[in-house]
Coordinates of C-alpha atoms in Angstrom, one line a residue:
Chain A
M283 CA 3.4 -37.9 17.1
E284 CA 4.8 -34.3 16.5
I285 CA 3.8 -34.8 12.7
I286 CA 0.2 -36.0 13.9
R287 CA -0.3 -32.8 16.0
R288 CA 1.0 -30.7 13.0
Y289 CA -1.4 -32.5 10.6
E290 CA -4.2 -31.5 12.7
Q291 CA -3.2 -28.2 13.4
V292 CA -3.1 -27.7 9.5
L293 CA -6.8 -29.3 9.1
A294 CA -7.9 -27.1 11.7
I295 CA -6.5 -23.8 9.8
I296 CA -8.2 -25.2 6.6
N297 CA -11.3 -25.7 8.4
K298 CA -11.5 -22.2 10.2
Y299 CA -11.7 -20.7 6.8
G300 CA -14.5 -23.0 5.7
K301 CA -12.2 -25.0 3.0
A302 CA -13.0 -22.1 0.8
K303 CA -10.7 -21.6 -2.1
E304 CA -10.9 -17.9 -1.9
Q305 CA -9.0 -18.1 1.7
L306 CA -6.0 -20.0 0.0
L307 CA -4.0 -17.0 0.8
S308 CA -5.2 -16.9 4.6
I309 CA -4.7 -20.3 5.2
L310 CA -1.1 -20.4 3.8
L311 CA -0.4 -17.3 5.8
D312 CA -1.6 -19.1 9.0
I313 CA 0.4 -22.3 8.1
Q314 CA 3.3 -20.4 8.0
A315 CA 2.8 -18.3 11.1
T316 CA 2.3 -21.5 13.1
S317 CA 5.2 -23.7 11.5
G318 CA 7.8 -22.0 13.9
Q319 CA 10.1 -21.8 10.9
N320 CA 8.0 -19.2 9.2
Y321 CA 7.7 -21.4 5.9
V322 CA 5.0 -23.4 4.1
A323 CA 6.5 -27.0 3.7
E324 CA 5.7 -29.0 0.5
E325 CA 3.7 -31.5 2.4
W326 CA 1.3 -29.2 3.9
A327 CA 1.0 -27.4 0.7
E328 CA -0.2 -30.7 -0.7
I329 CA -2.7 -31.0 1.9
V330 CA -4.1 -27.5 1.2
A331 CA -4.3 -28.6 -2.3
R332 CA -6.2 -31.9 -1.5
E333 CA -8.4 -30.4 0.9
L334 CA -9.3 -27.3 -1.0
D335 CA -9.7 -29.4 -4.3
L336 CA -7.1 -27.2 -6.1
P337 CA -4.3 -28.3 -8.2
I338 CA -1.2 -28.3 -6.3
T339 CA 0.5 -26.0 -9.0
K340 CA -2.2 -23.5 -8.0
V341 CA -1.0 -23.5 -4.6
H342 CA 2.6 -23.1 -5.8
D343 CA 1.9 -20.4 -7.9
V344 CA 0.3 -18.4 -4.9
L345 CA 3.3 -19.5 -2.8
T346 CA 5.7 -18.4 -5.3
F347 CA 4.0 -15.2 -6.5
Y348 CA 3.7 -13.5 -2.9
A349 CA 6.8 -11.9 -1.2
M350 CA 5.4 -13.0 2.3
F351 CA 5.5 -16.6 1.6
N352 CA 8.6 -18.7 2.2
I353 CA 9.0 -22.2 1.0
E354 CA 12.4 -22.7 2.7
P355 CA 12.6 -22.8 6.5
K356 CA 13.6 -19.8 8.0
G357 CA 14.3 -18.6 11.2
K358 CA 11.7 -18.4 14.2
Y359 CA 11.8 -14.7 13.9
V360 CA 12.4 -13.3 10.5
I361 CA 13.7 -9.6 10.8
E362 CA 12.6 -7.8 7.6
I363 CA 14.1 -4.2 7.3
C364 CA 12.3 -2.0 4.7
K365 CA 14.5 -0.7 1.9
S366 CA 11.9 1.4 0.0
T367 CA 13.1 4.8 -0.5
P368 CA 11.5 6.8 2.2
C369 CA 13.5 4.4 4.6
H370 CA 16.5 4.4 2.4
V371 CA 16.8 8.1 2.4
T372 CA 16.7 7.9 6.4
K373 CA 19.5 5.8 6.5
A374 CA 18.0 1.9 6.3
D375 CA 21.5 0.5 5.0
A376 CA 23.0 1.7 8.5
V377 CA 20.0 -0.6 10.1
V378 CA 21.1 -3.5 8.0
A379 CA 24.7 -3.1 9.3
M380 CA 23.4 -2.9 12.9
F381 CA 21.3 -6.0 12.9
E382 CA 24.3 -7.6 11.0
E383 CA 26.6 -6.7 13.9
V384 CA 24.5 -7.8 16.6
L385 CA 23.4 -11.1 15.1
G386 CA 26.8 -12.0 13.5
I387 CA 25.1 -12.8 10.1
K388 CA 25.0 -11.3 6.6
L389 CA 21.6 -10.0 5.1
G390 CA 19.7 -13.3 3.7
E391 CA 21.2 -15.6 6.5
T392 CA 19.7 -17.2 9.6
T393 CA 21.4 -17.5 12.8
P394 CA 23.3 -20.8 13.6
D395 CA 20.4 -21.2 16.7
K396 CA 17.9 -20.8 14.0
L397 CA 16.2 -17.9 16.0
F398 CA 16.8 -14.9 13.4
T399 CA 16.6 -14.7 9.7
L400 CA 17.8 -11.1 8.2
M401 CA 16.0 -10.0 5.2
H402 CA 15.0 -6.8 3.1
T403 CA 11.4 -6.0 2.6
N404 CA 9.6 -3.5 0.7
C405 CA 7.4 -0.6 2.2
V406 CA 5.6 -1.9 5.3
G407 CA 3.5 1.6 5.2
A408 CA 5.5 3.1 8.3
C409 CA 7.6 5.7 6.5
D410 CA 6.9 8.3 9.2
I411 CA 9.0 6.1 11.8
G412 CA 11.7 5.1 9.3
P413 CA 14.1 3.8 9.2
V414 CA 11.9 0.5 10.1
A415 CA 12.3 -3.3 10.7
K416 CA 9.2 -5.7 10.8
I417 CA 9.2 -8.8 13.0
G418 CA 6.0 -10.7 12.5
D419 CA 3.2 -8.5 12.9
Q420 CA 5.4 -5.8 15.1
V421 CA 6.9 -2.7 13.3
Y422 CA 9.9 -1.1 14.9
G423 CA 10.6 2.6 14.0
N424 CA 13.1 5.2 14.2
L425 CA 15.9 2.6 14.7
T426 CA 19.2 3.2 16.5
A427 CA 21.9 0.8 17.2
A428 CA 20.7 1.1 20.9
K429 CA 17.3 0.1 19.9
V430 CA 18.4 -2.7 17.5
A431 CA 20.5 -4.3 20.3
E432 CA 17.3 -4.0 22.6
I433 CA 14.9 -5.4 20.2
V434 CA 17.3 -8.6 19.5
T435 CA 17.7 -9.0 23.2
S436 CA 14.0 -9.0 24.0
Y437 CA 13.0 -11.7 21.3
R438 CA 16.3 -13.9 22.7
E439 CA 14.7 -13.6 26.2
V440 CA 11.1 -14.2 25.0
S441 CA 12.5 -17.5 23.4
S442 CA 14.3 -18.6 26.1
C443 CA 11.4 -18.2 28.5
Q444 CA 9.5 -20.5 25.9
K445 CA 12.0 -23.2 26.0
Chain B
M54 CA -5.3 30.1 9.4
S55 CA -4.7 26.4 9.8
K56 CA -4.0 24.3 6.9
I57 CA -5.3 21.4 8.3
N58 CA -9.2 20.5 7.6
K59 CA -10.3 17.0 9.3
L60 CA -13.0 16.1 7.5
I61 CA -12.5 12.4 7.7
S62 CA -9.6 11.9 10.2
A63 CA -11.2 13.9 13.1
N64 CA -11.7 10.7 14.8
C65 CA -8.2 9.1 14.3
G66 CA -6.6 8.9 17.4
V67 CA -9.6 10.5 19.4
I68 CA -12.2 7.7 19.7
R69 CA -11.7 4.0 20.6
P70 CA -11.0 2.7 17.0
D71 CA -13.6 -0.3 17.0
S72 CA -16.2 1.3 19.5
V73 CA -19.9 2.0 17.7
E74 CA -20.6 3.9 20.8
D75 CA -17.9 6.3 20.4
Y76 CA -18.2 6.5 16.6
V77 CA -21.7 7.5 17.0
K78 CA -21.2 10.1 19.8
A79 CA -18.6 11.5 17.3
G80 CA -21.4 11.9 14.7
G81 CA -21.0 8.6 13.0
Y82 CA -23.7 6.9 11.0
E83 CA -25.5 10.0 10.3
G84 CA -24.4 9.7 6.8
L85 CA -26.0 6.2 6.5
K86 CA -29.1 7.3 8.0
K87 CA -29.6 10.1 5.7
A88 CA -28.7 7.8 2.8
F89 CA -31.6 5.6 3.4
T90 CA -34.0 8.5 2.9
M91 CA -32.4 9.1 -0.6
K92 CA -32.6 7.4 -3.8
P93 CA -29.4 5.7 -5.2
E94 CA -29.6 8.3 -8.0
E95 CA -29.5 11.1 -5.8
I96 CA -26.8 9.7 -3.7
I97 CA -24.5 9.3 -6.9
G98 CA -25.3 13.1 -7.8
E99 CA -24.1 14.3 -4.6
V100 CA -21.0 12.3 -5.2
K101 CA -20.5 13.7 -8.6
K102 CA -21.1 17.4 -7.4
A103 CA -18.6 16.8 -4.7
K104 CA -16.0 16.2 -7.8
L105 CA -14.6 13.3 -5.5
L106 CA -11.6 11.8 -7.5
G107 CA -10.1 8.2 -6.5
R108 CA -7.9 8.8 -3.7
G109 CA -5.8 5.7 -4.4
G110 CA -3.8 7.2 -7.1
A111 CA -5.5 7.1 -10.4
A112 CA -7.9 10.2 -9.6
Y113 CA -10.8 8.5 -11.6
P114 CA -14.1 10.5 -10.7
A115 CA -15.9 8.6 -8.2
G116 CA -19.2 9.5 -9.2
S117 CA -19.0 8.6 -12.9
K118 CA -17.3 4.9 -11.5
W119 CA -20.6 4.7 -9.3
E120 CA -23.0 5.9 -12.2
Q121 CA -21.3 3.3 -14.5
L122 CA -22.1 0.4 -12.2
L123 CA -25.5 1.8 -11.3
E124 CA -26.5 1.2 -15.2
I125 CA -25.3 -2.4 -15.0
P126 CA -28.5 -4.9 -14.6
E127 CA -27.0 -8.0 -13.5
F128 CA -26.8 -9.0 -9.9
P129 CA -25.3 -9.8 -7.6
K130 CA -23.0 -6.7 -7.5
Y131 CA -19.9 -6.6 -5.1
I132 CA -18.3 -3.6 -3.3
V133 CA -14.5 -4.0 -3.1
I134 CA -12.5 -1.8 -1.0
N135 CA -8.7 -2.0 -2.0
A136 CA -6.7 -1.4 1.0
D137 CA -3.6 -2.8 -0.2
E138 CA -1.6 0.3 0.7
G139 CA 1.7 -0.7 -0.8
E140 CA 2.9 2.5 -2.3
P141 CA 6.1 3.3 -0.6
G142 CA 5.7 6.6 1.1
T143 CA 2.1 6.1 1.5
F144 CA 0.5 5.5 5.1
K145 CA -2.8 7.3 5.0
D146 CA -5.3 4.3 4.6
K147 CA -3.6 2.5 7.7
I148 CA -4.6 5.7 9.6
L149 CA -8.2 5.1 8.7
L150 CA -8.4 1.2 9.1
S151 CA -6.7 1.4 12.5
Q152 CA -8.1 4.6 13.8
D153 CA -11.5 5.0 12.5
P154 CA -12.5 1.9 10.8
L155 CA -16.2 2.4 11.3
R156 CA -16.1 5.6 9.0
V157 CA -14.9 3.0 6.3
I158 CA -17.4 0.3 7.2
E159 CA -20.3 3.2 6.9
G160 CA -19.0 4.4 3.7
M161 CA -19.2 0.5 2.6
T162 CA -22.4 0.2 3.7
I163 CA -23.8 3.2 1.7
A164 CA -22.2 2.0 -1.2
G165 CA -24.0 -1.2 -0.5
Y166 CA -27.5 0.4 -0.4
V167 CA -26.9 2.4 -3.5
F168 CA -25.9 -0.8 -5.4
N169 CA -28.4 -3.2 -3.9
S170 CA -25.2 -5.2 -3.1
H171 CA -25.3 -7.6 -0.2
D172 CA -21.5 -8.2 0.2
G173 CA -18.7 -6.2 0.5
Y174 CA -15.0 -7.2 0.5
I175 CA -12.2 -5.1 1.9
Y176 CA -8.6 -6.6 0.9
I177 CA -6.3 -5.5 3.3
R178 CA -2.5 -5.8 2.8
G179 CA -0.5 -8.9 4.5
E180 CA 1.8 -6.4 6.2
Y181 CA -1.3 -4.7 8.1
R182 CA -2.0 -8.5 9.7
A183 CA -2.5 -6.5 13.2
I184 CA -4.8 -3.9 11.8
Q185 CA -6.8 -6.6 10.1
K186 CA -7.9 -7.7 13.7
V187 CA -9.0 -4.0 14.8
F188 CA -11.1 -4.0 11.5
R189 CA -12.8 -7.2 12.3
S190 CA -13.4 -6.2 15.9
A191 CA -15.1 -3.1 14.5
I192 CA -17.2 -5.0 12.2
D193 CA -18.3 -7.4 15.0
N194 CA -19.3 -4.4 16.8
A195 CA -21.5 -2.7 13.9
V196 CA -23.2 -6.0 13.6
K197 CA -24.1 -6.1 17.1
A198 CA -25.3 -2.8 17.3
G199 CA -27.6 -3.3 14.3
Y200 CA -25.6 -0.9 11.9
L201 CA -24.3 -4.0 9.9
G202 CA -25.5 -7.5 9.0
Q203 CA -29.3 -8.4 8.6
N204 CA -31.9 -5.6 8.3
I205 CA -29.8 -2.6 9.1
L206 CA -31.3 0.1 11.3
G207 CA -34.7 -1.8 10.4
T208 CA -34.9 -1.0 6.9
G209 CA -34.7 -4.5 5.9
F210 CA -31.4 -3.8 3.9
A211 CA -28.7 -6.4 4.6
F212 CA -25.0 -5.8 4.1
H213 CA -22.1 -8.0 5.0
I214 CA -18.4 -7.3 5.0
H215 CA -15.8 -9.8 4.4
I216 CA -12.0 -9.1 5.2
M217 CA -9.5 -10.3 2.8
T218 CA -5.8 -10.4 3.2
G219 CA -2.9 -9.8 0.8
A220 CA 0.5 -11.5 1.3
G221 CA 2.8 -9.0 0.0
A222 CA 2.4 -8.3 -3.6
Y223 CA 2.6 -4.4 -4.9
V224 CA 0.7 -5.1 -8.0
C225 CA -2.4 -6.3 -6.1
G226 CA -2.9 -2.6 -5.5
E227 CA -3.9 -2.6 -9.6
N228 CA -7.6 -3.3 -9.2
S229 CA -8.0 -6.0 -11.5
A230 CA -5.1 -8.0 -9.8
L231 CA -6.6 -7.2 -6.6
L232 CA -9.7 -9.1 -7.4
N233 CA -7.8 -12.0 -8.4
S234 CA -5.8 -12.1 -5.0
I235 CA -9.4 -12.1 -3.2
E236 CA -10.4 -15.0 -5.6
G237 CA -7.3 -17.0 -3.9
K238 CA -5.3 -16.6 -7.0
A239 CA -1.8 -15.1 -7.8
G240 CA -2.4 -11.4 -8.2
R241 CA -1.8 -11.0 -11.9
P242 CA -3.7 -8.1 -13.8
R243 CA -6.4 -9.1 -16.2
I244 CA -7.0 -8.1 -19.6
K245 CA -9.4 -5.1 -19.8
P246 CA -12.1 -4.4 -21.2
P247 CA -14.1 -6.1 -20.0
H248 CA -14.1 -3.2 -17.3
L249 CA -14.7 -4.3 -13.7
A250 CA -18.0 -2.7 -13.3
E251 CA -19.2 -5.2 -15.9
V252 CA -17.0 -8.3 -14.9
G253 CA -15.4 -7.9 -11.9
L254 CA -15.2 -9.9 -8.7
F255 CA -16.2 -13.7 -9.0
L256 CA -17.2 -12.5 -12.8
M257 CA -20.0 -10.2 -11.6
P258 CA -20.3 -6.4 -11.6
T259 CA -18.0 -4.7 -8.9
L260 CA -17.2 -1.5 -7.5
V261 CA -13.6 -0.9 -6.5
N262 CA -12.8 1.7 -4.4
N263 CA -9.8 3.2 -2.2
V264 CA -10.2 3.2 1.6
E265 CA -9.9 7.2 1.6
S266 CA -12.3 7.6 -1.2
I267 CA -15.0 5.4 0.5
A268 CA -14.4 7.1 3.8
N269 CA -15.4 10.5 2.4
I270 CA -18.7 9.3 1.4
P271 CA -20.4 9.5 4.6
T272 CA -19.4 13.1 4.7
I273 CA -20.5 13.8 1.1
V274 CA -23.8 12.2 1.9
L275 CA -24.3 14.2 5.0
E276 CA -23.1 17.7 3.9
G277 CA -23.9 17.3 0.3
G278 CA -21.8 17.4 -2.7
E279 CA -21.6 21.1 -3.2
K280 CA -20.4 21.7 0.4
Y281 CA -17.9 18.9 0.3
L282 CA -16.4 20.5 -3.2
S283 CA -16.3 24.0 -1.4
Y284 CA -13.6 22.7 1.0
G285 CA -11.1 22.0 -2.0
T286 CA -10.5 23.9 -5.3
K287 CA -12.8 24.3 -8.3
D288 CA -11.9 20.9 -9.8
S289 CA -10.5 19.1 -6.7
G290 CA -13.3 18.5 -4.1
G291 CA -12.6 18.2 -0.5
T292 CA -9.5 17.3 1.4
K293 CA -6.6 14.7 0.7
L294 CA -4.7 12.7 3.4
V295 CA -1.1 13.5 2.5
C296 CA 1.7 11.5 4.0
L297 CA 4.9 13.5 4.5
S298 CA 8.1 11.1 5.0
G299 CA 11.5 11.2 4.3
N300 CA 14.1 14.2 5.2
V301 CA 11.3 16.2 6.7
V302 CA 11.0 17.3 10.3
N303 CA 7.4 16.4 11.0
R304 CA 6.9 13.0 9.4
G305 CA 3.1 11.7 9.3
V306 CA -0.3 11.9 7.9
Y307 CA -2.2 15.2 7.5
E308 CA -5.5 16.0 6.1
I309 CA -5.3 19.6 3.9
P310 CA -7.8 21.1 1.7
F311 CA -6.9 20.9 -1.7
G312 CA -5.3 24.2 -2.7
V313 CA -2.4 24.4 -0.1
S314 CA 1.0 25.1 -1.7
L315 CA 3.6 22.4 -2.0
R316 CA 6.0 24.9 0.1
D317 CA 3.6 24.8 2.9
I318 CA 3.2 21.1 2.9
I319 CA 6.6 20.8 3.4
Y320 CA 7.7 23.9 5.5
D321 CA 4.6 24.9 7.3
P322 CA 5.4 24.2 11.0
E323 CA 1.9 22.9 11.4
L324 CA 2.8 20.6 8.7
G325 CA 6.2 19.4 7.3
G326 CA 8.0 21.9 9.3
G327 CA 11.0 22.0 7.0
I328 CA 14.2 20.0 6.4
P329 CA 16.0 18.5 9.3
N330 CA 19.6 19.5 10.3
G331 CA 19.7 22.8 8.5
K332 CA 19.9 20.9 5.1
K333 CA 18.5 22.1 1.8
L334 CA 15.7 20.5 -0.2
K335 CA 16.8 18.8 -3.1
F336 CA 13.8 17.0 -4.5
F337 CA 10.3 15.5 -3.4
H338 CA 8.7 12.5 -4.8
L339 CA 4.8 12.8 -5.3
G340 CA 2.0 10.3 -5.1
G341 CA 4.3 6.9 -4.9
Q342 CA 7.4 5.4 -6.7
S343 CA 5.1 5.8 -10.0
G344 CA 4.8 9.4 -9.3
P345 CA 6.8 12.5 -10.7
I346 CA 9.5 13.9 -8.9
G347 CA 9.8 17.9 -8.4
S348 CA 12.3 20.5 -7.3
Q349 CA 12.5 23.6 -5.6
A350 CA 11.4 25.5 -8.7
Q351 CA 8.0 24.0 -8.3
L352 CA 7.3 24.4 -4.7
D353 CA 4.7 27.2 -5.3
T354 CA 2.5 24.8 -6.8
L355 CA -0.8 24.3 -5.3
Y356 CA -1.5 21.0 -4.2
C357 CA -4.6 19.9 -6.2
Y358 CA -4.9 17.9 -9.3
K359 CA -5.3 20.4 -11.9
A360 CA -2.4 22.7 -10.7
L361 CA -0.2 19.6 -10.3
R362 CA -1.0 18.0 -13.6
N363 CA 0.1 21.2 -15.2
A364 CA 3.1 21.4 -13.3
G365 CA 4.0 17.8 -14.5
L366 CA 3.4 16.5 -11.0
S367 CA 0.6 14.6 -9.5
V368 CA -1.2 13.9 -6.5
G369 CA -1.1 10.1 -6.7
S370 CA -1.6 8.6 -3.2
G371 CA -0.9 11.2 -1.4
A372 CA 2.8 10.5 -0.5
V373 CA 5.2 13.3 -0.4
V374 CA 8.5 12.2 0.2
V375 CA 11.2 14.9 0.6
M376 CA 14.8 14.3 0.0
D377 CA 17.6 16.7 1.1
E378 CA 20.9 17.8 -0.6
D379 CA 22.8 14.8 0.7
V380 CA 20.7 12.4 -1.5
C381 CA 21.9 11.4 -5.1
V382 CA 19.5 11.4 -7.9
I383 CA 21.2 8.2 -9.5
D384 CA 21.0 6.2 -6.0
Y385 CA 17.5 7.3 -5.3
L386 CA 16.5 6.0 -9.0
K387 CA 18.2 2.7 -8.0
G388 CA 16.2 2.5 -5.3
V389 CA 13.0 3.2 -7.1
T390 CA 14.0 0.7 -9.8
E391 CA 14.9 -2.1 -7.6
F392 CA 11.3 -1.7 -6.1
F393 CA 9.6 -2.3 -9.4
I394 CA 12.0 -5.2 -10.3
H395 CA 10.9 -6.8 -7.3
E396 CA 7.3 -6.0 -7.7
S397 CA 6.8 -6.6 -11.5
C398 CA 4.7 -9.4 -11.7
G399 CA 6.4 -10.7 -14.8
K400 CA 3.7 -11.3 -17.2
C401 CA 4.9 -8.6 -19.7
T402 CA 8.4 -8.4 -21.0
P403 CA 8.8 -4.7 -21.3
C404 CA 8.1 -4.3 -17.2
R405 CA 9.8 -7.5 -16.4
E406 CA 12.9 -6.9 -18.4
G407 CA 12.9 -3.1 -18.7
N408 CA 13.0 -2.5 -15.0
K409 CA 16.1 -4.5 -15.1
Q410 CA 18.0 -3.1 -17.8
I411 CA 17.3 0.4 -16.5
Y412 CA 18.8 -0.9 -13.0
A413 CA 21.8 -2.2 -15.0
I414 CA 22.6 1.3 -16.5
L415 CA 21.8 3.2 -13.3
C416 CA 24.4 1.0 -11.7
K417 CA 27.0 1.7 -14.3
L418 CA 26.3 5.2 -13.8
S419 CA 26.9 5.2 -10.2
E420 CA 30.3 3.2 -10.7
G421 CA 31.4 5.7 -13.6
Q422 CA 31.0 3.1 -16.3
A423 CA 28.2 4.6 -18.4
T424 CA 28.6 6.2 -21.8
Q425 CA 26.0 8.4 -24.0
D426 CA 25.1 5.1 -25.5
D427 CA 23.6 3.8 -22.5
M428 CA 21.9 7.1 -22.2
A429 CA 20.3 6.6 -25.4
V430 CA 19.2 3.0 -24.5
L431 CA 17.7 4.4 -21.3
R432 CA 15.5 6.7 -23.4
R433 CA 14.3 3.8 -25.5
L434 CA 13.6 1.7 -22.5
I435 CA 11.5 4.8 -21.0
D436 CA 9.5 4.9 -24.1
T437 CA 9.1 1.0 -24.8
M438 CA 7.9 0.7 -21.0
T439 CA 5.7 3.6 -20.8
N440 CA 3.9 2.6 -24.4
A441 CA 4.1 -1.2 -24.4
S442 CA 3.5 -2.5 -20.7
F443 CA 0.7 -4.5 -19.8
C444 CA -0.6 -2.5 -16.7
G445 CA -0.2 0.7 -15.1
L446 CA 2.6 -0.6 -12.9
G447 CA 5.0 -1.1 -16.0
Q448 CA 3.6 1.9 -17.8
S449 CA 4.4 4.3 -14.9
A450 CA 7.3 2.8 -13.5
T451 CA 9.7 5.0 -15.3
V452 CA 7.7 8.4 -14.2
A453 CA 10.5 9.2 -11.5
L454 CA 13.4 8.5 -13.9
N455 CA 11.8 10.3 -16.6
T456 CA 11.1 13.5 -14.5
C457 CA 14.7 13.4 -13.0
W458 CA 16.2 13.3 -16.5
K459 CA 14.4 16.6 -16.9
L460 CA 15.0 18.2 -13.8
F461 CA 18.4 16.8 -13.0
K462 CA 20.2 16.6 -16.6
A463 CA 23.6 18.1 -15.1
E464 CA 23.7 15.4 -12.4
F465 CA 23.2 12.5 -15.0
E466 CA 26.1 14.3 -17.1
D467 CA 28.2 14.6 -13.7
H468 CA 28.1 10.8 -13.2
L469 CA 29.0 10.3 -16.8
N470 CA 32.1 12.0 -16.0
Q471 CA 32.4 10.2 -12.7
K472 CA 31.3 12.9 -10.4
C473 CA 28.8 12.7 -7.9
P474 CA 27.6 16.0 -6.2
A475 CA 26.0 14.4 -3.3
Q476 CA 29.2 12.3 -2.9
V477 CA 27.1 9.1 -2.5
C478 CA 28.7 7.3 -5.7
F479 CA 32.3 6.5 -6.2
T480 CA 32.8 6.5 -2.5
E481 CA 33.1 3.9 0.4
Q482 CA 29.6 5.1 1.6
G483 CA 28.1 4.2 -2.0
R484 CA 25.3 1.9 -1.7
G485 CA 26.7 -1.6 -1.3
E486 CA 24.8 -4.1 -3.5

């Protein structure tokens, strides 16, 4: 039943954008955002190709070209730490270490409870508050060890409330 | 006298961003109303007089770009706004998009009127998903208030704005790559010519302007090109949004008239406010990752297109990233090069492979393994990439390295001798990759 519900959800996203080929990026971003695991699974990529009447290779081209798309499952929350130079010179490396310590994983890994994935990203356009981390659409700046711990706790709480 | 002049950023943080009522109360839409009383040629004449140079980074004269498109007889024509602000150290378009979107919408509508175009597209980077919602709301409100959509202000003119999203690809800031991305494809740059004015979005004539450029249009129409020019210098009309970041006290976006000195931008209490923690300035990076690097000795250069160019610097996107004495030039360049490795679209060999080879040599330098031979290879890589890369990304990826090479020759030599003046390399704190 779960798979049918998801199938309908994916179709609804495609229809929301009028099945327009030029809306491929928006469609895939929405599918990813609603996946719960921050990725676009192959079966849904195939549905998109079929509905938009595109060759599957075109969909793969887009999925692998743009940095925001994942084709493997990630954590429910993907923590992206900016490594661009304005953040680098305001000590972004230290922020990576802080998250690694709080989460008990290394950069690039996902926590065993599948809640968090820790990644690097390029500039998110918040250089005035570097070093920054982006989780979903939310950007957190001027990060310190205390703030990092607080952010992780807040997401853990939200997630446990949803269960 | 204040060095800030808020021609286009006065509303930011002051009005409700998506409120047409607030925007109109603050003087908004007067530019559009005036534009409707003018001929397209007259409007373009004012843009030319204003000497508005493209604010995205390329500094192409906006008036000439508009003139070229006007002469093309094919229709429909499209208005495309490049809001793919992916340049590290640049966050000025974000301020306009999120805090005064109606100014951008008004500018687009004027452009639509000039070219008798009925569809405008704004391509907003995927990282600004939250801002896309604010922009959407501003569009909806403008339509409701009769400033957008069918029969705008009773003139019979119709103009619609569509928001398109990016998904994390710096190269989409390149205008032809951006158009491919709007069409739902991978954002690889196109072969030019034909120019986008002739064969652009959906293969039709297209205007592509940056957010800040188009935000200036209502002001130029309203106040006239000459008046606008007078705010800046003889060759650089008006104001520029500069983005201060890195090791500087007051990080943020400031609108300054052209002609303020770099020293004032970095040290004036109203602007950068100097370097934190009593540290000394080591270098600054202008205009984005592909921009040049400058040093202490260039601080008295005036911030305008001509003076910066004469000093080997450039305005670019308006980014001013400041580095203090604790930053190692080689380590910094590694960061820049890593960025280009990641963002190269891979279409051409010089860019795809060149950045990787440069990075390998920089790593050898920071590990004390590099030789004079490596330096010769580095030189050759810079020349090859500059001359043989397919698009602007690869051609300019080595600008920072090249300018550092000239400014900090001694620091390269030091690293060849396993010395790091900033004590970043050869230590435990070195950037562990």
